[in-house]
Coordinates of C-alpha atoms in Angstrom, one line a residue:
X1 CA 26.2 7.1 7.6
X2 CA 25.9 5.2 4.1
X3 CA 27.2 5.8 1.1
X4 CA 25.3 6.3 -2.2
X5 CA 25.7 3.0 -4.0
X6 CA 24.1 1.4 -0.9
X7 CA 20.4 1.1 -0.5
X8 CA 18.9 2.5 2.5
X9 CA 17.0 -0.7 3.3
X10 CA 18.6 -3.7 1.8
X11 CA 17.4 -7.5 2.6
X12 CA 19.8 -10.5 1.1
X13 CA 18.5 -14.3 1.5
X14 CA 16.7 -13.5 4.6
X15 CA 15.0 -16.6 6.5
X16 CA 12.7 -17.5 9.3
X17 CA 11.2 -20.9 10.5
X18 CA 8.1 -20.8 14.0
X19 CA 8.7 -24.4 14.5
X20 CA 7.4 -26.5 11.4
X21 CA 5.4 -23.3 9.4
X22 CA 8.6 -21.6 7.1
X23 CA 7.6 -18.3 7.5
X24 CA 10.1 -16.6 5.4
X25 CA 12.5 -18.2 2.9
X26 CA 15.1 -16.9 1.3
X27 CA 13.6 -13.2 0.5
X28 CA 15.6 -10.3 -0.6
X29 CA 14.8 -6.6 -1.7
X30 CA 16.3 -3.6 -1.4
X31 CA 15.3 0.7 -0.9
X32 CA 16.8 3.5 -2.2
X33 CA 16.1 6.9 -0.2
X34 CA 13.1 8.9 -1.6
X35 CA 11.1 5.6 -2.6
X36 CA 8.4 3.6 -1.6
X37 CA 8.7 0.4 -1.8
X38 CA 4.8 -1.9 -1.7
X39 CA 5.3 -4.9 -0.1
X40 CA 2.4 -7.3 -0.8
X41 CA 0.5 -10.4 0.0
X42 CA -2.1 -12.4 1.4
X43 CA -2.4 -13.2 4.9
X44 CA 0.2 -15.4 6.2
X45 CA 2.4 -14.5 3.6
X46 CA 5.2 -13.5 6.1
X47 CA 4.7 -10.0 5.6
X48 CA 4.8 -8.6 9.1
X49 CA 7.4 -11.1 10.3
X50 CA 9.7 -9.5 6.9
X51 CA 8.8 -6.2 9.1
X52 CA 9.9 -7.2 12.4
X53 CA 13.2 -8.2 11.6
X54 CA 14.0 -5.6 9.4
X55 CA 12.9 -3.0 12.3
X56 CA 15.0 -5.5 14.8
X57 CA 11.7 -6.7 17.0
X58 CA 12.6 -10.4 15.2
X59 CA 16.4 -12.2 14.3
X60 CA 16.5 -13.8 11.2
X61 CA 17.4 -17.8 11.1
X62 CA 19.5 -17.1 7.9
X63 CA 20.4 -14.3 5.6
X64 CA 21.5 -10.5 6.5
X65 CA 20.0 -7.2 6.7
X66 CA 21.6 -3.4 6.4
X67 CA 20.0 -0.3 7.3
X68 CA 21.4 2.6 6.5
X69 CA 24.9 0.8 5.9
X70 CA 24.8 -0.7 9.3
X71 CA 24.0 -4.7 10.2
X72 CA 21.0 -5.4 11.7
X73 CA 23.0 -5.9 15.2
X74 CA 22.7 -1.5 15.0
X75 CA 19.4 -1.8 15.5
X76 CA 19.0 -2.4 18.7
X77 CA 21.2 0.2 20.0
X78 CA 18.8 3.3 20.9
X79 CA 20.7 6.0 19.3
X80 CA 20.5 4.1 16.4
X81 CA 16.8 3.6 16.6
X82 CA 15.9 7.3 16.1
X83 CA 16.5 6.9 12.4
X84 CA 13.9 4.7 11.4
X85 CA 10.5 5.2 12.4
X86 CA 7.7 2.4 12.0
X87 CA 3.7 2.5 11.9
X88 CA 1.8 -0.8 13.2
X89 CA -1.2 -2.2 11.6
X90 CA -2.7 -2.2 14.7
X91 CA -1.8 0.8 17.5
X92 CA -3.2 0.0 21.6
X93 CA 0.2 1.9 22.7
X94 CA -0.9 5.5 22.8
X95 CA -2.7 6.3 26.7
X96 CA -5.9 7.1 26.2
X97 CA -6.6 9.6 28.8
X98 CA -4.1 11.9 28.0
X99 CA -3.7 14.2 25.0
X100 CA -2.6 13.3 21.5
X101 CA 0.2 16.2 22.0
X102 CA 1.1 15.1 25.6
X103 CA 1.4 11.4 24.1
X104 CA 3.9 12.5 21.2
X105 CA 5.7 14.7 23.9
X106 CA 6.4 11.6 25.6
X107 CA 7.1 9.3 23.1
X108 CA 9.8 11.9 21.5
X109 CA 11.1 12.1 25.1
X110 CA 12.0 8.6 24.8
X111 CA 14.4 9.2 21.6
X112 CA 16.3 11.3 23.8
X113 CA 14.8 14.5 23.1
X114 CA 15.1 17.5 25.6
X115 CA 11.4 18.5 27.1
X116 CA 10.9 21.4 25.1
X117 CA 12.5 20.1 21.8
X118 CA 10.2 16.9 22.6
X119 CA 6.7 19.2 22.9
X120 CA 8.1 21.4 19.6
X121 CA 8.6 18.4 17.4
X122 CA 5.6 17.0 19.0
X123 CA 3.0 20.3 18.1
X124 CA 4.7 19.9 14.3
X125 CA 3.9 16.6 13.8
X126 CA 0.4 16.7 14.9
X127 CA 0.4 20.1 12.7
X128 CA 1.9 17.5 9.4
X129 CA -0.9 15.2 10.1
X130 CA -4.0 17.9 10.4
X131 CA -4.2 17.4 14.0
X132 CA -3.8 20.7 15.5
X133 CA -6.9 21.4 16.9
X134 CA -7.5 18.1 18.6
X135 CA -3.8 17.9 20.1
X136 CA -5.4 18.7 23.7
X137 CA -7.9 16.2 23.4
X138 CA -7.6 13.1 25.2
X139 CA -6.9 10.0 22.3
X140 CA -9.4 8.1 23.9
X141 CA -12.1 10.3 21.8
X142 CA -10.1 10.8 19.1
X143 CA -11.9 8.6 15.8
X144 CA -10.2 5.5 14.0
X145 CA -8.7 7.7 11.5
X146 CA -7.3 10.7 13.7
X147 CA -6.0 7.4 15.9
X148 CA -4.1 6.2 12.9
X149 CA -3.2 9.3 12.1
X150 CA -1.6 10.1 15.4
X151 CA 0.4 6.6 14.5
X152 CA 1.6 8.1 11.2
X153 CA 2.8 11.0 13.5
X154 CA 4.4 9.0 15.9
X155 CA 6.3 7.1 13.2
X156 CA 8.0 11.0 11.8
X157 CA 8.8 11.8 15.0
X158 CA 12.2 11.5 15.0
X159 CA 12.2 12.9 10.9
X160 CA 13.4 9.1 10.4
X161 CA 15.8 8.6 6.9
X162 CA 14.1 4.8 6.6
X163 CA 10.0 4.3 7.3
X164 CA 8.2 1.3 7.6
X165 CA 4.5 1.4 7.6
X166 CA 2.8 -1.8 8.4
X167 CA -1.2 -1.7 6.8
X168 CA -1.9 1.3 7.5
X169 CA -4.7 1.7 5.5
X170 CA -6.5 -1.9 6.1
X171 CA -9.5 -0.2 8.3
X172 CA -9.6 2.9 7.1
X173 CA -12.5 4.7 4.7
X174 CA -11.1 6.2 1.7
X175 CA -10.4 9.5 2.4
X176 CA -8.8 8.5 5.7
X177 CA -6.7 6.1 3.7
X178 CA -6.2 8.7 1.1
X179 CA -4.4 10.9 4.0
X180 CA -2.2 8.4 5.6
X181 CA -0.5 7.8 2.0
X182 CA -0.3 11.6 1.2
X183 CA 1.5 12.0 4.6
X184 CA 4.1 8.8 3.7
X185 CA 4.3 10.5 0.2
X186 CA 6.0 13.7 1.6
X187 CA 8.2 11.4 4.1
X188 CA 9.6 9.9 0.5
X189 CA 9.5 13.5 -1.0
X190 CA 12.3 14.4 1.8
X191 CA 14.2 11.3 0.8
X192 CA 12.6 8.9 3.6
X193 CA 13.2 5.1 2.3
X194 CA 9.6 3.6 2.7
X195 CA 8.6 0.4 2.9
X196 CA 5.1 0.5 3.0
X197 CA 3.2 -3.1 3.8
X198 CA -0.6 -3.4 2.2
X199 CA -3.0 -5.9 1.4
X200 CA -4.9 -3.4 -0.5
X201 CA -3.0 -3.9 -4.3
X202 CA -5.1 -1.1 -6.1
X203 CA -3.4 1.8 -3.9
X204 CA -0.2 1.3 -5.1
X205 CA -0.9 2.4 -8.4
X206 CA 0.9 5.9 -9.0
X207 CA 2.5 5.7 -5.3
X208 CA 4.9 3.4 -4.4
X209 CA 8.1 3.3 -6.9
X210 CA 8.7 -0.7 -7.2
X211 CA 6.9 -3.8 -5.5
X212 CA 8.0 -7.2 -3.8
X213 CA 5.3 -9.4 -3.7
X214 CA 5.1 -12.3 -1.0
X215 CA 3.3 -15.7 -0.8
X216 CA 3.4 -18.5 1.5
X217 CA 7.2 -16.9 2.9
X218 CA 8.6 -16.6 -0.6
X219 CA 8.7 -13.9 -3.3
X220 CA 6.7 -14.7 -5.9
X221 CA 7.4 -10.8 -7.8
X222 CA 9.9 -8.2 -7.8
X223 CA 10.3 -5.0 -9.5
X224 CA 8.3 -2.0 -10.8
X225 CA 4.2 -1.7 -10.7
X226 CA 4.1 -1.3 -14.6
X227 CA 5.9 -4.9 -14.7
X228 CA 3.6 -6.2 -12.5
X229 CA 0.7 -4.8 -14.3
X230 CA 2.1 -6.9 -17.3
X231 CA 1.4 -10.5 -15.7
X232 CA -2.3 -9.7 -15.8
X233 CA -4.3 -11.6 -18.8
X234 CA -7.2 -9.8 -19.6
X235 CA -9.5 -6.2 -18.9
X236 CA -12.8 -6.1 -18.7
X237 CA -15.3 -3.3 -18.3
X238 CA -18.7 -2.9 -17.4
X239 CA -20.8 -1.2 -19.3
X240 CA -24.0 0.8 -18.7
X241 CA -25.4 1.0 -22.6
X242 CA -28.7 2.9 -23.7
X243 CA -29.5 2.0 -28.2
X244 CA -30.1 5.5 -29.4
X245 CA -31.7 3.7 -31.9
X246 CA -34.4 1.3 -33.0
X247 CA -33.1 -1.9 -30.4
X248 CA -32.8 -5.2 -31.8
X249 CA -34.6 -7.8 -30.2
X250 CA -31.1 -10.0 -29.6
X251 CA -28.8 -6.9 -28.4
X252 CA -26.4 -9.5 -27.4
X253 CA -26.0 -10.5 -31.3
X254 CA -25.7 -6.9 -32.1
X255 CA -22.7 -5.9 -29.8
X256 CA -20.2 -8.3 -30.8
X257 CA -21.2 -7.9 -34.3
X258 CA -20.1 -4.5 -33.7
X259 CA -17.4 -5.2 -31.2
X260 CA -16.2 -8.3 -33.0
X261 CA -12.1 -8.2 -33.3
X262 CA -12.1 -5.5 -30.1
X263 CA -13.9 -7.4 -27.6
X264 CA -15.7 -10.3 -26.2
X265 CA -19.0 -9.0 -25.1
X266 CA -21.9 -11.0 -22.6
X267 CA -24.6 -9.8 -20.2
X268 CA -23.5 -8.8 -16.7
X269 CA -25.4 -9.6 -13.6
X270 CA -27.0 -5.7 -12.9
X271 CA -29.4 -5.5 -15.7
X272 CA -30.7 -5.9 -18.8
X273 CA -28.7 -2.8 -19.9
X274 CA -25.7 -4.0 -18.7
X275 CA -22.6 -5.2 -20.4
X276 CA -19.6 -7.2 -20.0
X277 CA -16.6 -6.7 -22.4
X278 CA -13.5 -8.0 -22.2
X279 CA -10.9 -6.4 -24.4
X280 CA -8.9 -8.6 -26.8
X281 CA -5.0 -8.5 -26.5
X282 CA -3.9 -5.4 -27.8
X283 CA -7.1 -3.6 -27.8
X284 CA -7.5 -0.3 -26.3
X285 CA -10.6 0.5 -24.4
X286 CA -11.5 3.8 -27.0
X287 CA -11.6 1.5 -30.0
X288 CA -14.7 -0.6 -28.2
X289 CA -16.1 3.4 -27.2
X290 CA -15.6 4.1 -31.1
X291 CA -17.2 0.6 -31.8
X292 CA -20.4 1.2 -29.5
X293 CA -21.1 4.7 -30.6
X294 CA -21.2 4.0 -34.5
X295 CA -23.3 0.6 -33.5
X296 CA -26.4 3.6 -32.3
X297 CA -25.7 2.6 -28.4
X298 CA -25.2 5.8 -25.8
X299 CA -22.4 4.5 -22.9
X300 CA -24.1 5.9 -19.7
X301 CA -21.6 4.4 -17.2
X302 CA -18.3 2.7 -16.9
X303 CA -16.9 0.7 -14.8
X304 CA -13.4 -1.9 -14.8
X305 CA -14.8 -4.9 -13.5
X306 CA -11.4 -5.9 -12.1
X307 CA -8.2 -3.5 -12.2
X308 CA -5.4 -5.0 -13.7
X309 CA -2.8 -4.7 -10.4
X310 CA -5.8 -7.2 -9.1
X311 CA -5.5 -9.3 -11.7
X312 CA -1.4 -9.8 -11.4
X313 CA -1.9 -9.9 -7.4
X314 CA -4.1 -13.3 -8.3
X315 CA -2.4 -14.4 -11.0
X316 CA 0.9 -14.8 -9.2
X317 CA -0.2 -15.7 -5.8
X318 CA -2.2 -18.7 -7.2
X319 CA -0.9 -22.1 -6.1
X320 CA -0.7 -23.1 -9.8
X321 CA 3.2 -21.0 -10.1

């Protein structure tokens, strides 16, 4: 169906205008199978409407798209359609009075699978997504997270070669969040081409494989999260300190003596015995640890005050670029 050279997801120049707001202009990325591809922004940033037109819900005014070597025109043919599979930000399609098996049963039915094909692929997907025991239960008591998780479910139905997974995790608590990636991660694993939409910048960290990063309809950063990580300017840490031993009465004065060259140290907004430190260029947060410890002062806690993928996210969706 494609060849190797060819991305599994490719986007070239693609445009879209809703009357006078430019939604999308001139944006291009492309996805090789087996990665996961983040694609950020804020709200309004023309995420979503980059989503429907790449899953064929929305044309494009200008610019072309290929999935899996064919034109977007493939897309809406049905057969066609049971090679991608795509999770909403926001699922009211399931019925609710029915059971989370007897929902994926029907949905598989529409790909065009044969009843009991349709109820076996069905029981293994709600099996993938830890499921099992509620798979007889209607989905109108199933929780936010098994809800979403049913989604996630829905979207492997089909074992799809291209994913797209629209904020998934937005709502979700940690752990539930935690799941829902772990399950796209072993999509990728069997060479699934992901494009995985979030607002949340800090979960992309070790997990998705390169980033396009959207503002007001254009692209404001492509590439890899390590070169994003680079347009950040500064880390700072918040420190919880105890003096171990007799304490100044200007602490302040004492910590960037001893820090001076390493960091930039002021009070934070906690405590007393809290401790802002921003890191100089260059400077490696062990050297300050070193620093502290010969000064006499204990280091109880540890936080970063902002991560550094935060950081680039603001720096290059500021209005100033």
């Amino acid at each position: 169906m494609m060849t190797s050279e060819r991305p599994a997801i490719r986007a070239s120049s693609v445009s879209r205008r809703f009357g006078d707001k430019q939604a999308l202009a001139d944006v291009s990325l492309a996805v090789e199978r087996g990665r996961i591809h983040a694609l950020l922004g804020p709200n309004g940033a023309g995420k979503t409407t980059l989503i429907r037109i790449l899953t064929g819900l929305l044309e494009p005014d200008a610019g072309d798209i290929e999935i899996l070597g064919r034109s977007s025109r493939a897309l809406q043919s049905r057969e066609y359609r049971k090679f991608f599979g795509f999770v909403p930000s926001g699922d009211r399609t399931f019925y609710l009075r029915i059971s989370g098996l007897e929902n994926l049963a029907f949905f598989a039915r529409l790909y065009g699978m044969g009843r009991k094909r349709a109820v076996l692929r069905a029981r293994e997907c709600l099996r993938d997504v830890g499921l099992e025991e509620a798979a007889r239960k209607p989905v109108g008591i199933y929780s936010h997270g098994m809800q979403k998780r049913l989604s996630v479910a829905r979207g492997l139905l089909t074992d799809p070669s291209v994913l797209f997974v629209d904020e998934a995790t937005h709502d979700l608590d940690p752990d539930g969040a935690r799941r829902v990636r772990e399950l796209v991660r072993r999509a990728a694993d069997r060479q699934t081409a992901v494009i995985w939409t979030t607002q949340r910048v800090e979960e992309i960290w070790d997990f998705a494989s390169s980033v396009t990063l959207l503002h007001n309809g254009k692209v404001r950063f492509a590439g890899t999260v390590p070169e994003m990580i680079s347009f950040s300017e500064t880390q700072a840490f918040v420190l919880l300190l105890r003096s171990v031993k007799e304490a100044s009465s200007d602490v302040l004065s004492t910590l960037r003596r001893a820090t001076d060259g390493v960091a930039h140290a002021e009070r934070a907004r906690e405590s007393d015995d809290h401790f802002v430190f921003v890191l100089r260029p260059e400077a490696i947060l062990g050297a300050l640890f070193e620093r502290l410890t010969s000064a006499g002062f204990e280091i109880l806690d540890c936080r970063q005050e902002h991560s550094q993928i935060e950081q680039a996210f603001l720096r290059l969706t500021s209005e100033q670029r």
